[in-house]
Amino acid sequence: MTDAAAMSLPEHAWAGWSPCTPGCVSHAADRVPATRGARRATVFVGAVMGALLSGRRIADPETLRARAATLLDALGIRLEVTGDSTLSAPGGTGTLIVANHISWLDILALLAVEPVVMLAKREIAGWPLIGSLATRAGTMYIDRGSLRELPDTVREMAARLRDGQSVMAFPQGITWCSGTGGSFRRATFQAALDAGAPVRPVTLEYVQHGVPTTVAAFVGEDDFGGSLRRVLRADGLTVRVAVHRALRPMRDVDDRRRVAAQAQATVCGARLPLHQEFPALELAR
């Protein structure tokens, strides 16, 4: 293991780790002209401001869905959904929705399918424009560096699921350029077991003119501004959302390790990650 790699290891074994850096990110097609990118930027900022001016109405599910779809459209991103048409599964509780994590765009794509409560890293709250929008939309924030906060977060998730609210989490804990790397952390699945809630696996993928691309990835030391500039210049960008059959774990039969493994197998399928995790991390879980 190199010194640089060792320094990038997470402080806690449960926390997400990824070897991906901005060097992983590239266009899979020619960039759109700078003038077109500038027009997209103007439309995007206007769409964000329009969402913010919605005030408390942004938390209304239909308003939130429409605003998320408008933001994707402003960026020139198509949304393709396969499988079930909703993220929430039928039943008396909410649904724990789990997906692979590639980009901040993942949140917009999922909200455009169905507005649900998002679990996101606390740093997002401080992002320009998007942070205020995420907070007003009712996002739950978690400090990924604090092990002490984790039990309270799991309890809050379970309470929301019991109340019929669906909660979206990214159990990899961090973004990967291909979206298929990293093991699913188990803690969030305990909330579904405690609430007796179904788990909905979802697979996200980005393509440009049908070709897999990393241009949307938001990884490593990347910053929001740099990521946004790349997306604004991306040609033919589509986010594909595959909504899989819901898992219905039984508390007396399943444990969170088993449910996490089932969900990861469904989300990632047989696709191989571009990177492998350090063996030391795998043993630490």
Tab-separated table of C-alpha atoms in Angstrom:
chain	number	residue	atom	x	y	z
A	1	MET	CA	0.000	0.000	0.000
A	2	THR	CA	1.415	3.403	-0.932
A	3	ASP	CA	1.724	6.247	1.590
A	4	ALA	CA	-0.831	8.264	-0.381
A	5	ALA	CA	-3.287	5.386	-0.352
A	6	ALA	CA	-2.783	4.800	3.348
A	7	MET	CA	-3.448	8.456	4.089
A	8	SER	CA	-6.763	8.193	2.210
A	9	LEU	CA	-8.083	5.373	4.393
A	10	PRO	CA	-11.175	6.292	6.411
A	11	GLU	CA	-10.936	7.063	10.093
A	12	HIS	CA	-13.593	4.442	10.902
A	13	ALA	CA	-13.982	1.015	9.275
A	14	TRP	CA	-17.704	1.697	8.699
A	15	ALA	CA	-17.036	4.904	6.794
A	16	GLY	CA	-16.933	4.859	3.018
A	17	TRP	CA	-13.631	4.882	1.151
A	18	SER	CA	-12.932	5.150	-2.553
A	19	PRO	CA	-9.714	5.320	-4.580
A	20	CYS	CA	-11.422	7.445	-7.235
A	21	THR	CA	-9.988	10.879	-7.984
A	22	PRO	CA	-10.825	13.611	-10.509
A	23	GLY	CA	-8.298	11.828	-12.727
A	24	CYS	CA	-10.918	9.085	-13.202
A	25	VAL	CA	-13.336	11.568	-14.742
A	26	SER	CA	-13.526	12.124	-18.488
A	27	HIS	CA	-15.939	12.839	-21.316
A	28	ALA	CA	-17.008	9.939	-23.524
A	29	ALA	CA	-18.020	12.322	-26.314
A	30	ASP	CA	-16.942	15.673	-27.690
A	31	ARG	CA	-17.768	18.641	-25.461
A	32	VAL	CA	-20.592	20.949	-26.469
A	33	PRO	CA	-19.481	24.445	-27.534
A	34	ALA	CA	-18.675	26.834	-24.700
A	35	THR	CA	-21.559	29.109	-25.726
A	36	ARG	CA	-24.021	26.246	-25.339
A	37	GLY	CA	-22.549	25.387	-21.966
A	38	ALA	CA	-22.964	29.012	-20.881
A	39	ARG	CA	-26.612	28.979	-21.924
A	40	ARG	CA	-27.141	25.830	-19.895
A	41	ALA	CA	-25.527	27.478	-16.889
A	42	THR	CA	-27.886	30.449	-17.140
A	43	VAL	CA	-30.928	28.209	-17.407
A	44	PHE	CA	-29.693	26.021	-14.525
A	45	VAL	CA	-29.136	28.952	-12.170
A	46	GLY	CA	-32.576	30.274	-13.090
A	47	ALA	CA	-34.122	26.867	-12.366
A	48	VAL	CA	-32.412	26.672	-8.968
A	49	MET	CA	-33.557	30.185	-8.068
A	50	GLY	CA	-37.077	29.300	-9.152
A	51	ALA	CA	-36.991	26.267	-6.866
A	52	LEU	CA	-35.728	28.354	-3.958
A	53	LEU	CA	-38.459	30.913	-4.546
A	54	SER	CA	-40.984	28.104	-4.127
A	55	GLY	CA	-40.366	28.455	-0.397
A	56	ARG	CA	-42.039	25.787	1.685
A	57	ARG	CA	-43.857	24.464	-1.379
A	58	ILE	CA	-40.595	22.815	-2.471
A	59	ALA	CA	-41.286	20.084	0.111
A	60	ASP	CA	-44.546	19.205	-1.676
A	61	PRO	CA	-43.867	15.910	-3.499
A	62	GLU	CA	-45.201	16.956	-6.890
A	63	THR	CA	-43.454	20.316	-6.720
A	64	LEU	CA	-40.177	18.658	-5.740
A	65	ARG	CA	-40.450	16.067	-8.497
A	66	ALA	CA	-41.130	18.745	-11.118
A	67	ARG	CA	-38.279	20.947	-9.898
A	68	ALA	CA	-35.792	18.059	-9.939
A	69	ALA	CA	-36.817	17.161	-13.497
A	70	THR	CA	-36.464	20.816	-14.534
A	71	LEU	CA	-32.939	20.993	-13.118
A	72	LEU	CA	-31.872	17.888	-15.044
A	73	ASP	CA	-33.395	19.308	-18.205
A	74	ALA	CA	-31.602	22.626	-17.672
A	75	LEU	CA	-28.301	20.718	-17.607
A	76	GLY	CA	-29.164	18.900	-20.822
A	77	ILE	CA	-29.465	15.538	-19.035
A	78	ARG	CA	-32.014	12.934	-20.109
A	79	LEU	CA	-33.633	10.640	-17.524
A	80	GLU	CA	-34.387	7.016	-18.386
A	81	VAL	CA	-36.228	4.815	-15.877
A	82	THR	CA	-36.597	1.045	-16.165
A	83	GLY	CA	-38.322	-1.447	-13.885
A	84	ASP	CA	-40.916	-0.256	-11.404
A	85	SER	CA	-42.246	3.244	-11.937
A	86	THR	CA	-41.980	4.227	-8.251
A	87	LEU	CA	-39.251	3.923	-5.662
A	88	SER	CA	-41.580	3.226	-2.739
A	89	ALA	CA	-42.922	-0.323	-2.492
A	90	PRO	CA	-46.541	-1.003	-1.477
A	91	GLY	CA	-47.119	-1.657	2.212
A	92	GLY	CA	-47.832	-0.067	5.545
A	93	THR	CA	-44.375	1.459	6.010
A	94	GLY	CA	-42.020	3.573	4.010
A	95	THR	CA	-39.303	1.965	1.881
A	96	LEU	CA	-35.549	2.064	2.393
A	97	ILE	CA	-34.218	2.876	-1.078
A	98	VAL	CA	-30.542	2.073	-1.654
A	99	ALA	CA	-28.473	2.903	-4.731
A	100	ASN	CA	-24.905	3.024	-5.937
A	101	HIS	CA	-23.400	6.501	-5.687
A	102	ILE	CA	-21.641	8.344	-8.496
A	103	SER	CA	-22.557	12.021	-8.413
A	104	TRP	CA	-24.550	14.812	-6.783
A	105	LEU	CA	-26.758	14.379	-9.844
A	106	ASP	CA	-27.908	11.039	-8.391
A	107	ILE	CA	-30.110	12.940	-5.953
A	108	LEU	CA	-31.791	14.997	-8.682
A	109	ALA	CA	-32.397	11.880	-10.775
A	110	LEU	CA	-33.994	9.952	-7.924
A	111	LEU	CA	-36.137	12.891	-6.809
A	112	ALA	CA	-37.335	13.241	-10.402
A	113	VAL	CA	-38.575	9.638	-10.190
A	114	GLU	CA	-40.189	9.973	-6.753
A	115	PRO	CA	-39.604	12.556	-4.015
A	116	VAL	CA	-38.365	10.777	-0.879
A	117	VAL	CA	-36.330	11.744	2.174
A	118	MET	CA	-32.647	11.842	1.261
A	119	LEU	CA	-29.807	10.874	3.593
A	120	ALA	CA	-26.772	12.929	2.573
A	121	LYS	CA	-23.404	14.028	3.893
A	122	ARG	CA	-23.555	17.197	5.961
A	123	GLU	CA	-21.223	19.087	3.620
A	124	ILE	CA	-23.971	19.342	1.007
A	125	ALA	CA	-25.884	21.771	3.219
A	126	GLY	CA	-23.117	24.330	2.632
A	127	TRP	CA	-23.000	24.053	-1.139
A	128	PRO	CA	-24.031	27.171	-3.054
A	129	LEU	CA	-27.627	27.059	-4.310
A	130	ILE	CA	-27.943	23.256	-4.153
A	131	GLY	CA	-27.364	23.173	-0.379
A	132	SER	CA	-30.277	25.467	0.399
A	133	LEU	CA	-32.482	23.532	-1.984
A	134	ALA	CA	-31.564	20.180	-0.394
A	135	THR	CA	-32.246	21.494	3.102
A	136	ARG	CA	-35.643	22.923	2.171
A	137	ALA	CA	-36.542	19.615	0.529
A	138	GLY	CA	-36.190	17.883	3.916
A	139	THR	CA	-32.823	16.149	3.487
A	140	MET	CA	-31.442	14.255	6.504
A	141	TYR	CA	-27.764	15.050	7.018
A	142	ILE	CA	-25.128	12.782	8.507
A	143	ASP	CA	-21.573	13.517	9.606
A	144	ARG	CA	-19.606	10.735	7.929
A	145	GLY	CA	-16.667	11.268	10.267
A	146	SER	CA	-18.644	10.773	13.481
A	147	LEU	CA	-19.265	7.203	14.607
A	148	ARG	CA	-21.141	8.540	17.629
A	149	GLU	CA	-23.945	9.983	15.490
A	150	LEU	CA	-24.629	6.756	13.608
A	151	PRO	CA	-27.038	5.065	16.084
A	152	ASP	CA	-29.161	8.224	16.285
A	153	THR	CA	-29.300	8.426	12.496
A	154	VAL	CA	-30.414	4.789	12.255
A	155	ARG	CA	-33.126	5.397	14.874
A	156	GLU	CA	-34.397	8.464	13.025
A	157	MET	CA	-34.475	6.567	9.745
A	158	ALA	CA	-36.420	3.717	11.359
A	159	ALA	CA	-38.908	6.186	12.862
A	160	ARG	CA	-39.501	7.815	9.482
A	161	LEU	CA	-39.961	4.442	7.816
A	162	ARG	CA	-42.530	3.438	10.444
A	163	ASP	CA	-44.365	6.707	9.783
A	164	GLY	CA	-44.679	5.803	6.121
A	165	GLN	CA	-41.862	8.011	4.776
A	166	SER	CA	-39.496	6.435	2.272
A	167	VAL	CA	-35.799	7.158	2.859
A	168	MET	CA	-33.038	7.151	0.241
A	169	ALA	CA	-29.486	6.160	1.242
A	170	PHE	CA	-26.212	5.470	-0.557
A	171	PRO	CA	-24.716	2.578	1.450
A	172	GLN	CA	-21.343	2.722	-0.309
A	173	GLY	CA	-20.865	5.794	1.866
A	174	ILE	CA	-18.950	7.652	-0.824
A	175	THR	CA	-18.938	8.164	-4.584
A	176	TRP	CA	-17.174	5.909	-7.089
A	177	CYS	CA	-16.469	6.894	-10.675
A	178	SER	CA	-18.085	3.727	-12.046
A	179	GLY	CA	-20.680	3.384	-9.320
A	180	THR	CA	-20.040	-0.333	-8.816
A	181	GLY	CA	-17.093	-0.295	-6.410
A	182	GLY	CA	-17.075	-0.548	-2.645
A	183	SER	CA	-19.045	-2.763	-0.295
A	184	PHE	CA	-22.405	-1.646	1.062
A	185	ARG	CA	-22.132	-0.510	4.681
A	186	ARG	CA	-24.649	-2.337	6.830
A	187	ALA	CA	-25.841	0.273	9.330
A	188	THR	CA	-28.625	1.796	7.219
A	189	PHE	CA	-30.155	-1.649	6.628
A	190	GLN	CA	-30.719	-1.989	10.370
A	191	ALA	CA	-33.276	0.815	10.077
A	192	ALA	CA	-35.317	-1.249	7.615
A	193	LEU	CA	-35.151	-4.320	9.864
A	194	ASP	CA	-36.180	-2.310	12.936
A	195	ALA	CA	-39.111	-0.738	11.076
A	196	GLY	CA	-40.184	-3.880	9.249
A	197	ALA	CA	-39.757	-1.964	5.999
A	198	PRO	CA	-38.952	-3.222	2.484
A	199	VAL	CA	-35.647	-2.399	0.791
A	200	ARG	CA	-35.671	-1.146	-2.798
A	201	PRO	CA	-32.375	-1.595	-4.699
A	202	VAL	CA	-31.731	0.941	-7.477
A	203	THR	CA	-28.901	1.014	-10.021
A	204	LEU	CA	-27.660	4.322	-11.430
A	205	GLU	CA	-25.623	4.612	-14.599
A	206	TYR	CA	-24.465	7.551	-16.738
A	207	VAL	CA	-23.955	7.304	-20.488
A	208	GLN	CA	-23.154	9.713	-23.308
A	209	HIS	CA	-24.881	8.751	-26.551
A	210	GLY	CA	-25.290	5.279	-25.065
A	211	VAL	CA	-21.610	4.894	-24.127
A	212	PRO	CA	-20.741	4.528	-20.394
A	213	THR	CA	-19.102	7.690	-19.089
A	214	THR	CA	-17.500	8.996	-15.906
A	215	VAL	CA	-18.096	12.658	-16.768
A	216	ALA	CA	-20.853	12.990	-14.149
A	217	ALA	CA	-18.742	11.475	-11.367
A	218	PHE	CA	-18.068	13.663	-8.325
A	219	VAL	CA	-15.133	11.980	-6.614
A	220	GLY	CA	-12.060	12.518	-4.498
A	221	GLU	CA	-10.983	16.116	-4.036
A	222	ASP	CA	-13.335	17.319	-6.749
A	223	ASP	CA	-15.360	20.457	-6.001
A	224	PHE	CA	-18.945	21.259	-6.927
A	225	GLY	CA	-17.987	24.072	-9.283
A	226	GLY	CA	-15.597	21.918	-11.283
A	227	SER	CA	-18.106	19.083	-11.486
A	228	LEU	CA	-20.851	21.438	-12.626
A	229	ARG	CA	-18.639	22.894	-15.360
A	230	ARG	CA	-17.929	19.408	-16.739
A	231	VAL	CA	-21.595	18.487	-16.758
A	232	LEU	CA	-22.524	21.736	-18.492
A	233	ARG	CA	-20.170	20.837	-21.366
A	234	ALA	CA	-21.225	17.154	-21.573
A	235	ASP	CA	-22.921	16.148	-24.809
A	236	GLY	CA	-25.664	13.511	-24.951
A	237	LEU	CA	-25.583	12.814	-21.205
A	238	THR	CA	-28.258	10.440	-19.885
A	239	VAL	CA	-28.792	9.092	-16.372
A	240	ARG	CA	-30.308	5.624	-16.311
A	241	VAL	CA	-32.264	4.602	-13.220
A	242	ALA	CA	-33.024	0.882	-12.929
A	243	VAL	CA	-35.596	0.254	-10.183
A	244	HIS	CA	-35.352	-3.372	-9.055
A	245	ARG	CA	-37.861	-5.578	-7.243
A	246	ALA	CA	-38.108	-4.726	-3.560
A	247	LEU	CA	-36.503	-6.966	-0.955
A	248	ARG	CA	-38.678	-7.790	2.056
A	249	PRO	CA	-36.356	-8.829	4.886
A	250	MET	CA	-37.762	-10.561	7.969
A	251	ARG	CA	-36.311	-9.411	11.271
A	252	ASP	CA	-36.351	-12.893	12.843
A	253	VAL	CA	-34.687	-14.482	9.821
A	254	ASP	CA	-32.441	-11.878	8.191
A	255	ASP	CA	-29.726	-9.686	9.631
A	256	ARG	CA	-28.315	-6.453	8.228
A	257	ARG	CA	-25.226	-8.182	6.831
A	258	ARG	CA	-27.379	-10.535	4.748
A	259	VAL	CA	-29.725	-7.790	3.555
A	260	ALA	CA	-26.822	-5.502	2.624
A	261	ALA	CA	-25.207	-8.310	0.613
A	262	GLN	CA	-28.487	-9.042	-1.204
A	263	ALA	CA	-28.993	-5.380	-2.015
A	264	GLN	CA	-25.427	-4.944	-3.267
A	265	ALA	CA	-25.691	-8.017	-5.502
A	266	THR	CA	-28.893	-6.620	-7.003
A	267	VAL	CA	-27.571	-3.079	-7.506
A	268	CYS	CA	-24.154	-3.973	-8.869
A	269	GLY	CA	-25.009	-7.262	-10.546
A	270	ALA	CA	-22.114	-9.026	-12.226
A	271	ARG	CA	-20.383	-5.810	-13.271
A	272	LEU	CA	-16.820	-5.503	-12.017
A	273	PRO	CA	-15.649	-2.290	-10.316
A	274	LEU	CA	-12.900	-0.246	-11.911
A	275	HIS	CA	-11.071	-0.257	-8.582
A	276	GLN	CA	-10.710	-2.732	-5.753
A	277	GLU	CA	-10.802	-1.900	-2.058
A	278	PHE	CA	-7.801	-2.461	0.173
A	279	PRO	CA	-7.999	-5.941	1.797
A	280	ALA	CA	-7.432	-4.324	5.202
A	281	LEU	CA	-10.695	-2.461	4.866
A	282	GLU	CA	-12.616	-5.588	3.901
A	283	LEU	CA	-11.292	-7.422	6.947
A	284	ALA	CA	-12.171	-4.516	9.228
A	285	ARG	CA	-15.909	-4.647	8.517
